[in-house]
Coordinates of C-alpha atoms and ligand atoms in Angstrom, one line a residue:
X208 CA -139.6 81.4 -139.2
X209 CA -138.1 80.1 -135.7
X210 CA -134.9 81.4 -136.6
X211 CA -136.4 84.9 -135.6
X212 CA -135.7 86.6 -132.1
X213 CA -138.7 85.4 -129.6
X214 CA -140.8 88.4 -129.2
X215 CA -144.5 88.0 -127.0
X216 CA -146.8 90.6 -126.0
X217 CA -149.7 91.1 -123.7
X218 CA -152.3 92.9 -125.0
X219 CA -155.1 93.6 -122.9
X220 CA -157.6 96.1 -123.7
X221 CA -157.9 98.6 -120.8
X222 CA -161.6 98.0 -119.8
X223 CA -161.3 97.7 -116.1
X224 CA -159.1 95.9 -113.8
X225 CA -157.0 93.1 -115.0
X226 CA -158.4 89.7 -113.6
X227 CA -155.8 87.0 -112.3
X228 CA -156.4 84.9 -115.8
X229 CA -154.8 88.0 -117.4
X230 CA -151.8 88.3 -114.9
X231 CA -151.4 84.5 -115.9
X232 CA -151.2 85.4 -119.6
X233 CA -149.2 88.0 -118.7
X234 CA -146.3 85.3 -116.9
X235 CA -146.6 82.5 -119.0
X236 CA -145.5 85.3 -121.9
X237 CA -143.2 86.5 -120.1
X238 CA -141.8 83.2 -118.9
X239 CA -141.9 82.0 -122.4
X240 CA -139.8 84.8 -123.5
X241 CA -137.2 85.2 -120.8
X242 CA -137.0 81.1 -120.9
X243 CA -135.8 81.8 -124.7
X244 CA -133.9 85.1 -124.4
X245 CA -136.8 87.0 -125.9
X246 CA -138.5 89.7 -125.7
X247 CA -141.6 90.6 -123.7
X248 CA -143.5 93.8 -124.2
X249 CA -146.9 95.1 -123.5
X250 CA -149.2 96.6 -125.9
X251 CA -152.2 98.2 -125.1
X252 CA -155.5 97.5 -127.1
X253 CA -157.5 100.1 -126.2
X254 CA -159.6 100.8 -130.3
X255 CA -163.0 100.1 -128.7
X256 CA -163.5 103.7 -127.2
X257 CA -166.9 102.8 -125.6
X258 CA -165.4 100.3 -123.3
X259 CA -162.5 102.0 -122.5
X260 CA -162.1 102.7 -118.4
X261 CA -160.3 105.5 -117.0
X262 CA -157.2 104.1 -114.7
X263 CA -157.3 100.9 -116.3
X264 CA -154.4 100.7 -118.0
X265 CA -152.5 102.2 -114.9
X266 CA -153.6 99.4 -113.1
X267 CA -152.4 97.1 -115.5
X268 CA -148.9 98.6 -115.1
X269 CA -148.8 98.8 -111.3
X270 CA -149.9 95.3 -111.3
X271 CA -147.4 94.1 -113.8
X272 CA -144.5 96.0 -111.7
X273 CA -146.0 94.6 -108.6
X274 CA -145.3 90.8 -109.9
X275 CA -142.0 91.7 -111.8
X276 CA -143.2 91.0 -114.7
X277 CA -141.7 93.8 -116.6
X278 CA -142.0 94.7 -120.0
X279 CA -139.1 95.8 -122.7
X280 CA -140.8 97.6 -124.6
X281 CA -144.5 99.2 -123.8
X282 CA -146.3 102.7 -123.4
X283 CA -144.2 104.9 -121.3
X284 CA -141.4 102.4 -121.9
X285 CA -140.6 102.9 -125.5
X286 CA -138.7 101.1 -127.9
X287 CA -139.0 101.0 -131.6
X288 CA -142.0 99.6 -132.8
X289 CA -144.1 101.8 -130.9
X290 CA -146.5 103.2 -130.1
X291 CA -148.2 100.9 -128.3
X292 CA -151.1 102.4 -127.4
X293 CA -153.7 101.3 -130.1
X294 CA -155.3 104.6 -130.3
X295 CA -152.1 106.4 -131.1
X296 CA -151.7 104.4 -134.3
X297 CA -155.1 104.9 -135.6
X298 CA -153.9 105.9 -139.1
X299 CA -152.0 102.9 -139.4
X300 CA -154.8 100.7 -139.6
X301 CA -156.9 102.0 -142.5
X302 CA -153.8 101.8 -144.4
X303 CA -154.1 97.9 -144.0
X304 CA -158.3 98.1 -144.6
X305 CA -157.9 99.6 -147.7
X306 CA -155.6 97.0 -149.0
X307 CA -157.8 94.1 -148.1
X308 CA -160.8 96.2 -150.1
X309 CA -158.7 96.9 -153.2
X310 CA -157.4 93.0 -153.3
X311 CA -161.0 91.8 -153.2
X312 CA -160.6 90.3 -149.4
X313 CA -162.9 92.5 -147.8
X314 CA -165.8 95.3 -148.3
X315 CA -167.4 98.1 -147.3
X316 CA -170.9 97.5 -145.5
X317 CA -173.2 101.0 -145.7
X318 CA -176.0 99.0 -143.4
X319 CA -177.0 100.8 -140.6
X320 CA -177.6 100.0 -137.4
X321 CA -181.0 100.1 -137.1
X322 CA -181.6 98.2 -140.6
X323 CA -179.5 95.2 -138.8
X324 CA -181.7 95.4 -135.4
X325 CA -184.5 94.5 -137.6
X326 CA -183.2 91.5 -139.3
X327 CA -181.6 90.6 -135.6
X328 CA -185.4 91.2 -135.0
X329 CA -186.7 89.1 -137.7
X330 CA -184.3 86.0 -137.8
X331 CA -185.1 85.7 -133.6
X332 CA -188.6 85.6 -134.4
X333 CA -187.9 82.7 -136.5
X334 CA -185.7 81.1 -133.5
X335 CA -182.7 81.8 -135.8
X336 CA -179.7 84.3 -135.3
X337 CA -178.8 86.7 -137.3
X338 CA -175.0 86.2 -138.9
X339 CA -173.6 89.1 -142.0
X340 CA -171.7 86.2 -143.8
X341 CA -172.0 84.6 -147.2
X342 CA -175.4 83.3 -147.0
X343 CA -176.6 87.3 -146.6
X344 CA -174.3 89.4 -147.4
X345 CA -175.4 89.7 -151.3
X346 CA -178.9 90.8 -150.3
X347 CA -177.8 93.5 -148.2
X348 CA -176.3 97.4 -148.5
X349 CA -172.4 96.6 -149.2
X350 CA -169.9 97.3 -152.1
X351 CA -170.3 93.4 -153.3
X352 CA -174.1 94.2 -153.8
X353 CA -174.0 98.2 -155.1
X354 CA -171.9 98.8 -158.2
X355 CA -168.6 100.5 -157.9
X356 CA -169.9 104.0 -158.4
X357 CA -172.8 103.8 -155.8
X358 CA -170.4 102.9 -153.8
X359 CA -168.2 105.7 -154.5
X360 CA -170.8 108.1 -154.1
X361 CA -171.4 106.8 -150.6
X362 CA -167.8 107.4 -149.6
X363 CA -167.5 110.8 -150.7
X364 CA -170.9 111.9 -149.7
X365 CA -169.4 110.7 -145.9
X366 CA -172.1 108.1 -145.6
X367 CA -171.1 105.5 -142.4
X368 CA -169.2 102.9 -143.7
X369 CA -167.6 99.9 -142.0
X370 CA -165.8 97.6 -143.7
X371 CA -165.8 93.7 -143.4
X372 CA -163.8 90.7 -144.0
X373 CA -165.0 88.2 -147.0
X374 CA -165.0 85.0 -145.6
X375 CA -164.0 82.6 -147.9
X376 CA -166.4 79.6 -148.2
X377 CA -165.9 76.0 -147.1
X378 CA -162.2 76.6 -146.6
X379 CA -160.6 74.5 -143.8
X380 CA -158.2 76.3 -141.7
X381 CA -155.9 74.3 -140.0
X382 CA -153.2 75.0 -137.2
X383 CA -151.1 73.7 -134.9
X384 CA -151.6 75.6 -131.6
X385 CA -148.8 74.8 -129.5
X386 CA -151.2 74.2 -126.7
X387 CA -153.9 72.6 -127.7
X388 CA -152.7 70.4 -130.9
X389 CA -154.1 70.8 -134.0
X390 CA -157.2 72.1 -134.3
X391 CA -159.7 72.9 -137.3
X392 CA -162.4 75.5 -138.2
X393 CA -164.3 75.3 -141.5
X394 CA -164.8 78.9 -142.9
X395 CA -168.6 78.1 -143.6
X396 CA -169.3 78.4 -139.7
X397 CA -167.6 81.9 -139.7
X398 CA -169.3 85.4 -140.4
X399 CA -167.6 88.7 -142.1
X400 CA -166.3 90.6 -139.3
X401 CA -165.8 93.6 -138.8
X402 CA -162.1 95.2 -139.6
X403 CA -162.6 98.7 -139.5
X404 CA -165.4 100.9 -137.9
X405 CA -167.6 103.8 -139.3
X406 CA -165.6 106.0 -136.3
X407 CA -162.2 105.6 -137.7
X408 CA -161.1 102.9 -135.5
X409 CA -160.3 99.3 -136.6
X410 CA -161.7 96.3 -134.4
X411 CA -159.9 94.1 -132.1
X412 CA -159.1 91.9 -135.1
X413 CA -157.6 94.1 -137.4
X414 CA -155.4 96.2 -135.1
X415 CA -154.2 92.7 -133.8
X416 CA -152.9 90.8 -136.7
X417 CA -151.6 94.4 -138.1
X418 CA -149.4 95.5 -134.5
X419 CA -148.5 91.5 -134.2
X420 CA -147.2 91.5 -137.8
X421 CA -145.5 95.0 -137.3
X422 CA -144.2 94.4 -133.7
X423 CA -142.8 91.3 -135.3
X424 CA -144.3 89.1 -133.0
X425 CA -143.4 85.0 -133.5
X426 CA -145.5 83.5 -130.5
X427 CA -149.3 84.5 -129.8
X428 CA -149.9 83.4 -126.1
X429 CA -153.4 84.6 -124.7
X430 CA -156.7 83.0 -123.2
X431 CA -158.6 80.4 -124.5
X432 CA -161.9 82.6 -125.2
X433 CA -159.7 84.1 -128.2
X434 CA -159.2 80.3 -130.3
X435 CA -162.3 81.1 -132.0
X436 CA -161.1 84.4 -133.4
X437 CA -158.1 82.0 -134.3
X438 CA -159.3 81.1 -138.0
X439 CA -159.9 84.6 -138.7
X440 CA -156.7 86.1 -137.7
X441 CA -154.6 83.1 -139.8
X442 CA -156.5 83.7 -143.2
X443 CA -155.7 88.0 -142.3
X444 CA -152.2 87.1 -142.3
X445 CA -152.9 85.6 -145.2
X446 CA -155.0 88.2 -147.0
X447 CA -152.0 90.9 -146.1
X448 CA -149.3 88.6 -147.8
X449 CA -147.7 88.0 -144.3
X450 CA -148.1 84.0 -143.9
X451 CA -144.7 83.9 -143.9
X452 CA -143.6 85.4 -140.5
X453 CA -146.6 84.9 -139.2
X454 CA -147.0 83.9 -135.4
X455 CA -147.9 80.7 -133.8
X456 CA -150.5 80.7 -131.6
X457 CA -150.9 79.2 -127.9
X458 CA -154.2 79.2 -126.6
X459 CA -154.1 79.4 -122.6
X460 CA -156.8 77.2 -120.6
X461 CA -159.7 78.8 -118.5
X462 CA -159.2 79.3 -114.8
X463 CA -161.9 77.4 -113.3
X464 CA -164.0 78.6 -110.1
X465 CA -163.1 76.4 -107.1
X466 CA -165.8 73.9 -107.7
X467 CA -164.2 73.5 -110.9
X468 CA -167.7 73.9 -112.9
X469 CA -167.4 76.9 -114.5
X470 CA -164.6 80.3 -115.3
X471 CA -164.0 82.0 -112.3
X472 CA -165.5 85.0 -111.4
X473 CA -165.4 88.1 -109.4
X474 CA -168.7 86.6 -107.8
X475 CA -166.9 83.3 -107.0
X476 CA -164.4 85.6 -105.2
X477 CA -167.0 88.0 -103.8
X478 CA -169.2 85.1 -102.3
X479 CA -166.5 83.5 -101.1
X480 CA -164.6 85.8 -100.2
X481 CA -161.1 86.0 -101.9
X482 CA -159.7 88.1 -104.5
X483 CA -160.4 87.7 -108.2
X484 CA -157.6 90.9 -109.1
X485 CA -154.1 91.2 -108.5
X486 CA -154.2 94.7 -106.7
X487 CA -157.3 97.1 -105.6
X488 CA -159.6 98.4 -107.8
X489 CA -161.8 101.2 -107.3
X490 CA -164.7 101.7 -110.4
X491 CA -164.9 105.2 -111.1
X492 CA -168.3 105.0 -112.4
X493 CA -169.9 103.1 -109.0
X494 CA -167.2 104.0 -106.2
X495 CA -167.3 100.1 -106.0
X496 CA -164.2 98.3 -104.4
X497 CA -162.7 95.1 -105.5
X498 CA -160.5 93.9 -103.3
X499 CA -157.0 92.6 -104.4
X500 CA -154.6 90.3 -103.8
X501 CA -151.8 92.8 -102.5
X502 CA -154.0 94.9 -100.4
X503 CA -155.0 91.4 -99.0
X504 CA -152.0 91.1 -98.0
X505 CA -150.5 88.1 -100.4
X506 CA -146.8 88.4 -101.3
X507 CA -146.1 88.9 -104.9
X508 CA -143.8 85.6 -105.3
X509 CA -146.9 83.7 -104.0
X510 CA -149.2 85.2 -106.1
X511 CA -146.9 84.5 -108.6
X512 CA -146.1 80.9 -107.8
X513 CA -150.3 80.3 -107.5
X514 CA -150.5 81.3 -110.8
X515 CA -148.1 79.5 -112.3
X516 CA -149.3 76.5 -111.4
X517 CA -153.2 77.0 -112.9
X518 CA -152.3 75.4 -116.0
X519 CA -148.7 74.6 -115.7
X520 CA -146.6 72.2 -114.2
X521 CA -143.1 71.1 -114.0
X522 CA -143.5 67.4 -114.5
X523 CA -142.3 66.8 -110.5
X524 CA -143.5 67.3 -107.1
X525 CA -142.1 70.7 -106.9
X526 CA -144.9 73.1 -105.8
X527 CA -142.5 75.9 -104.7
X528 CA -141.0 78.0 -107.2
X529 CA -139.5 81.3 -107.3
X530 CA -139.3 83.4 -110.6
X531 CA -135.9 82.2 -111.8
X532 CA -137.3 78.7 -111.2
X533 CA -140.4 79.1 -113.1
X534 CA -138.0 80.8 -115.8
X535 CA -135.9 78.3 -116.1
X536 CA -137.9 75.1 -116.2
X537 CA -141.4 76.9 -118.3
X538 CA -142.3 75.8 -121.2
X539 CA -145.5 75.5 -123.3
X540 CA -145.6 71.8 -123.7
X541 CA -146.7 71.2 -119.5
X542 CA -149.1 73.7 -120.2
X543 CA -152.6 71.4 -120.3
X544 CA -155.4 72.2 -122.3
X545 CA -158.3 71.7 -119.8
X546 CA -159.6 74.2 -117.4
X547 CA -157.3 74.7 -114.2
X548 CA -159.6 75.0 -111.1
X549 CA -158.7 77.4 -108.8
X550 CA -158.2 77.2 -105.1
X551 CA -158.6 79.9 -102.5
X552 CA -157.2 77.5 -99.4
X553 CA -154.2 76.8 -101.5
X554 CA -153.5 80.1 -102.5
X555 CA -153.4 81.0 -98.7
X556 CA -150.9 77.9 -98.3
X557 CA -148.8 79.4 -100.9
X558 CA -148.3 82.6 -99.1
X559 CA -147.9 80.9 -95.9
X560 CA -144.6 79.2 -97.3
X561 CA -143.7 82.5 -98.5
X562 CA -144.5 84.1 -95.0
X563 CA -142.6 81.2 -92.8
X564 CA -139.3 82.0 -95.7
X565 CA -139.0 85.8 -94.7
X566 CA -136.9 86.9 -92.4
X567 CA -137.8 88.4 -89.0
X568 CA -136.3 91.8 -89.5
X569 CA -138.3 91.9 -93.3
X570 CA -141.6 91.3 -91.6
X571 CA -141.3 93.3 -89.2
X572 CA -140.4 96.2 -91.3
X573 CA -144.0 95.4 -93.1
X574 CA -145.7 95.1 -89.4
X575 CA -144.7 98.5 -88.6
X576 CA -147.7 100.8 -90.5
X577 CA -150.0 98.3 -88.9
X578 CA -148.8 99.1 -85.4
X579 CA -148.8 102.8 -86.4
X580 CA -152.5 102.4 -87.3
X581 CA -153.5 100.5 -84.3
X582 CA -151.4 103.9 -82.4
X583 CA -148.7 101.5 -81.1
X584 CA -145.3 102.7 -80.8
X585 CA -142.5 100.4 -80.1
X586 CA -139.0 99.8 -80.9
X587 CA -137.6 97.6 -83.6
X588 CA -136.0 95.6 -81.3
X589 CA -139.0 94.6 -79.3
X590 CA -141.0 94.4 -82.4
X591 CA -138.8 92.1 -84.1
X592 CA -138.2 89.5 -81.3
X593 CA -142.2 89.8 -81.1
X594 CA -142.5 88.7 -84.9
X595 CA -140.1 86.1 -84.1
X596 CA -142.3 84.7 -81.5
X597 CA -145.7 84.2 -83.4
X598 CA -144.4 84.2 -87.3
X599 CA -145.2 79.9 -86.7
X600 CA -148.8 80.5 -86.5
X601 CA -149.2 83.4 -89.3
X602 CA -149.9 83.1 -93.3
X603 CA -150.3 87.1 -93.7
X604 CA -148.4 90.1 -92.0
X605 CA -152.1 90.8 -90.7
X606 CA -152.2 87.8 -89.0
X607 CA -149.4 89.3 -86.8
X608 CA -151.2 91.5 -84.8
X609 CA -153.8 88.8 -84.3
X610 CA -151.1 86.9 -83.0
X611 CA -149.5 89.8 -81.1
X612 CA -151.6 92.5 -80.2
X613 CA -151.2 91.5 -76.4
X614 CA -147.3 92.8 -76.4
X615 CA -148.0 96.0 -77.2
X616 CA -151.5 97.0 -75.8
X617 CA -153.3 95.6 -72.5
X618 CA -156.3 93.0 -73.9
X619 CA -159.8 95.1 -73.9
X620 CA -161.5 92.1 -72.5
X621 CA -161.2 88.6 -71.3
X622 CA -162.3 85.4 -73.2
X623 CA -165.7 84.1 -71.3
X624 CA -165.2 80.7 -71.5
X625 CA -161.6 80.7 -70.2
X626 CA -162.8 82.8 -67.6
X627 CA -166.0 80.5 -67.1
X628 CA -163.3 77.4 -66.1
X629 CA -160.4 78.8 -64.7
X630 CA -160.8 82.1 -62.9
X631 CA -162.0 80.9 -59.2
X632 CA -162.9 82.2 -56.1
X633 CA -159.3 82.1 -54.4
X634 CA -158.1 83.2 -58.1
X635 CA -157.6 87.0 -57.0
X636 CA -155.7 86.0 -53.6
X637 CA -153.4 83.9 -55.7
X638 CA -153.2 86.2 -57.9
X639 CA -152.2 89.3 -55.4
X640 CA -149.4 86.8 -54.4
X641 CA -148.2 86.6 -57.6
X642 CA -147.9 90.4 -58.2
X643 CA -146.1 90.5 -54.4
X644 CA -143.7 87.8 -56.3
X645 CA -143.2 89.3 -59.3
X646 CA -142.2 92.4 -57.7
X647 CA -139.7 90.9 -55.9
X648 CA -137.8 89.8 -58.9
X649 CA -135.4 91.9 -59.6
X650 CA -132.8 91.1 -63.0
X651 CA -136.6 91.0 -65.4
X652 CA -135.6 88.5 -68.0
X653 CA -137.7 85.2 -68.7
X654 CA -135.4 82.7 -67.4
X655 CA -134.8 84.2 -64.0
X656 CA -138.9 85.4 -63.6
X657 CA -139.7 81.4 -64.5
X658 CA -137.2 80.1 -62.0
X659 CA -138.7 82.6 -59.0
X660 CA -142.1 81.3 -60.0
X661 CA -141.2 77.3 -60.1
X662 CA -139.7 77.6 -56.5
X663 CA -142.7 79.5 -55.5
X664 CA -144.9 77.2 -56.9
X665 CA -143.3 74.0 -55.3
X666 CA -143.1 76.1 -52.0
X667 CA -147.1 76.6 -52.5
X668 CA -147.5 73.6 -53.5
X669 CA -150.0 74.8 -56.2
X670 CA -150.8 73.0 -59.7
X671 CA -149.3 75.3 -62.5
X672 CA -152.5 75.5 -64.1
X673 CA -153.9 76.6 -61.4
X674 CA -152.3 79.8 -62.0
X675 CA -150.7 80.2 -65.0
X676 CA -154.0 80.3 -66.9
X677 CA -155.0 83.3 -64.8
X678 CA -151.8 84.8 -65.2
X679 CA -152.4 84.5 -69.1
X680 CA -155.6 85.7 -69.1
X681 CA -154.4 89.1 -67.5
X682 CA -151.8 89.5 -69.8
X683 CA -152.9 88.2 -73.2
X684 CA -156.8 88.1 -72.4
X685 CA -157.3 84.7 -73.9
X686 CA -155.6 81.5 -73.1
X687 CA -153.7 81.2 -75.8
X688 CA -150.4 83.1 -76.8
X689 CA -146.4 82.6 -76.8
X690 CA -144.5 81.6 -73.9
X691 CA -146.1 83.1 -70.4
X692 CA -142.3 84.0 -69.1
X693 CA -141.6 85.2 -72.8
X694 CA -144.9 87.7 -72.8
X695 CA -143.6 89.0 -68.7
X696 CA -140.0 90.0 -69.8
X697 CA -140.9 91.5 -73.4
X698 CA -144.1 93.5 -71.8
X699 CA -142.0 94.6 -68.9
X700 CA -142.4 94.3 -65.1
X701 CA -144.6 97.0 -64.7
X702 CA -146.8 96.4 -67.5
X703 CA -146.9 92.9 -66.3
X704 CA -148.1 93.5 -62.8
X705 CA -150.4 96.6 -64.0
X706 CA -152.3 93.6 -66.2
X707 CA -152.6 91.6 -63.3
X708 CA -154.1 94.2 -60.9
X709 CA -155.9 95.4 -63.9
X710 CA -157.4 91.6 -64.0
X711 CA -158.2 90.8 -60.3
X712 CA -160.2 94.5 -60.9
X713 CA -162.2 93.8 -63.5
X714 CA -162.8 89.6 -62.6
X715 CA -163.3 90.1 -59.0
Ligands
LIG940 N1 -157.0 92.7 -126.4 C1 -157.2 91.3 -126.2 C2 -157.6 91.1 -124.7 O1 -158.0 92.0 -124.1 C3 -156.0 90.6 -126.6 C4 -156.2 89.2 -127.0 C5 -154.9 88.7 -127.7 O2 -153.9 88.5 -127.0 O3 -154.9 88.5 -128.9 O4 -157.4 90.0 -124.1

């Protein structure tokens, strides 16, 4: 069976946006298969109509493109065991129901649901729960109860009928998950699900095991919350006849919220403010938006890299890792089995180190529909020797305006407190005297505007704080910044001086 070509899906079901645990699934598949020369392709499970959300599985492409993780084959890829839309194989499916009816491995259940709210009812008055499995199922309305011709009668007379697996009794089913180890389920602990609904549509289950079998699938890599449908799946592989090829399975481990108690939520994220989804979302039923990781501005190789390492690690140091990296050195044996807590401080760090790597001319090709928002229009000269300037002290392209609002528009107001200690009495003569200087100096570069402003200074005989904290204050508004002579030549002379009067103005 290993012989085979490596083939892995992802499979979500498109019932809203796709949470970071699923972009994980998503990568660790796909590192598994490009790792192994496989194949990687995305199917979407979308047989459970009432949950199904308009745009999500448009999201689910736009974020998969947005981390590179691209499929081979997929809907509106192709390839040839399509489609791979679950819907659009509907007919498929019953094919496969039927034969686990006629070989005895499953049955049809006419109970409706209204007959099953009241035994619900009747074992949670007892403080018991309600289970269809082989301690009920031969006292209620199924084709193991009604003889073979009451059945039939049902069927043609179109009454609602679903049909259930028979879950064989006090069987052990054991399997080596490549994750986890082996682990054991006893068949007595597991109810009759059900395969195939009264609307035509198989379950989750079904369509599963069927497209995994058909899409010849070897390895099964998804979340932990699916190892209890594990046993099921394995004795349907067996049911069908297809033991053989079957896939191995790889239960992922839960992302943890940041206090490590607990999965992590989109209320961890929303109370503490970071993204739990890789892009936007926008619910079309509410008008509610979730914010995402690449609207928050996070790079996708560090959103990448962050996820990577919830669950996985190389066995070193190395935190950094680009794609080709995490390609080359993945594998399912460093993936751990407990919970991987997630942390919003590192994830910044992450796209920090991202940040710092670009180059200046890159950012500030991403910095330019920021200034065009804020109604700024410079050159790209200017606003790349800006970038260049501050890029030390940002983590996010955001942060650059932060950082360097001041070279392109006049500050709006003056930080208080600076103003408070340094912005004296004689501060607006001094300051006059600077703007007589600095319209003396004629070639406008930093290096000749900080030499004319040393020999003043020594000539004065004035402490350089005494002045250049003013002087910053006009010009940046705060008393922080890049270099003071660095700010004069890239704002201009003009500019420069028109901040200054603008300062002794407003500050008296
Ligand atoms: N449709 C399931 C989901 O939404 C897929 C689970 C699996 O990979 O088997 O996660």
């Amino acid at each position: 069976m290993n012989s085979r070509k490596v083939r892995v899906r992802f499979a979500p079901s498109p019932t809203g946006p796709l949470h970071m645990g699923g972009v994980r699934t998503a990568l660790f598949n796909y590192l598994f298969a490009k790792k192994l020369g496989g194949d990687f392709l995305l199917r979407i499970e979308d047989t459970d109509q009432t949950r199904y959300v308009p745009g999500a599985e448009e999201y689910i492409i736009e974020a998969l493109n947005w981390c590179g993780l691209k499929p081979v084959e997929g809907p509106g890829i192709g390839g040839e065991f399509g489609p791979y839309r679950q819907s659009e194989r509907k007919e498929i499916y019953r094919e496969y129901a039927q034969q686990l009816v006629d070989s005895g491995h499953a049955y049809y259940a006419f109970d409706t649901p209204d007959e099953l709210n009241v035994l619900r009812a009747e074992a949670e008055a007892n403080k018991e729960v309600f289970s269809y499995d082989l301690h009920t199922r031969d006292r209620l309305n199924n084709s193991l109860t009604l003889s073979p011709e009451e059945v039939q009668q049902k069927l043609d007379a179109g009454e609602p009928a679903i049909i259930r697996f028979k879950m064989p009794e006090n069987t052990d089913v054991i399997e080596k998950d490549l994750i986890r180890g082996e682990v054991k389920f006893n068949t007595n602990q597991l109810d009759d699900k059900v395969l195939f609904k009264a609307d035509g549509m198989p379950t989750y289950h079904l369509a599963n095991v069927v497209d995994d079998h058909l899409m010849q699938i070897t390895h099964v890599i998804r979340g932990e919350e699916w190892l209890p449908s594990m046993p099921l799946h394995i004795l349907l592989y067996q049911a069908l006849g297809w033991s053989e090829n079957r896939p191995q399975f790889a239960h992922l481990p839960l992302i943890l919220k940041p206090t490590g108690k607990g999965k992590l939520s989109k209320r961890d994220g929303d109370k503490m403010g970071f993204p739990v989804f890789p892009l936007e979302w926008k619910d079309p039923k509410t008008g509610d938006v979730s914010r995402g990781y690449r609207e928050d501005g996070y790079f996708p190789e560090a959103f990448v890299n962050l996820l990577a390492l919830l669950g996985w690690n190389a066995g070193t140091e190395q935190e950094f890792f680009k794609m080709e990296e995490l390609i080359e050195q993945f594998s399912l044996e460093r993936v751990v089995k407990s919970g991987a807590r997630f942390d919003p401080e590192k994830a910044k760090w992450f796209n920090r180190h991202y940040f710092q790597q670009k180059d200046e001319e890159e950012l500030a090709e991403a910095f330019k529909p920021i200034l065009a928002e804020k109604g700024v229009d410079a050159n790209d000269e200017l606003i790349v020797r800006v970038v260049g300037m501050v890029k030390e002290r940002c983590e996010f392209v955001a942060d650059l305006w932060e950082q360097a609002s001041y070279f392109f528009v006049a500050p709006g107001s003056y930080d208080e407190k600076t103003v408070k200690k340094k912005w004296k009495e004689d501060t607006p003569e001094k300051m006059q005297e600077i703007v007589t200087l600095f319209n003396s100096v004629e070639s406008w570069d930093a290096a000749t505007i900080k030499e004319a402003f040393s020999t003043f200074m020594n000539d004065k005989g004035w402490g350089f704080g005494v002045v250049m904290v003013p002087i910053r204050l006009a010009l940046v508004g705060t008393s922080a910044g890049a270099d003071l002579f660095d700010i004069c030549e890239l704002i201009g002379k003009s500019e420069t001086i028109s901040r200054i009067q603008k300062a002794i103005e407003q500050l008296g």
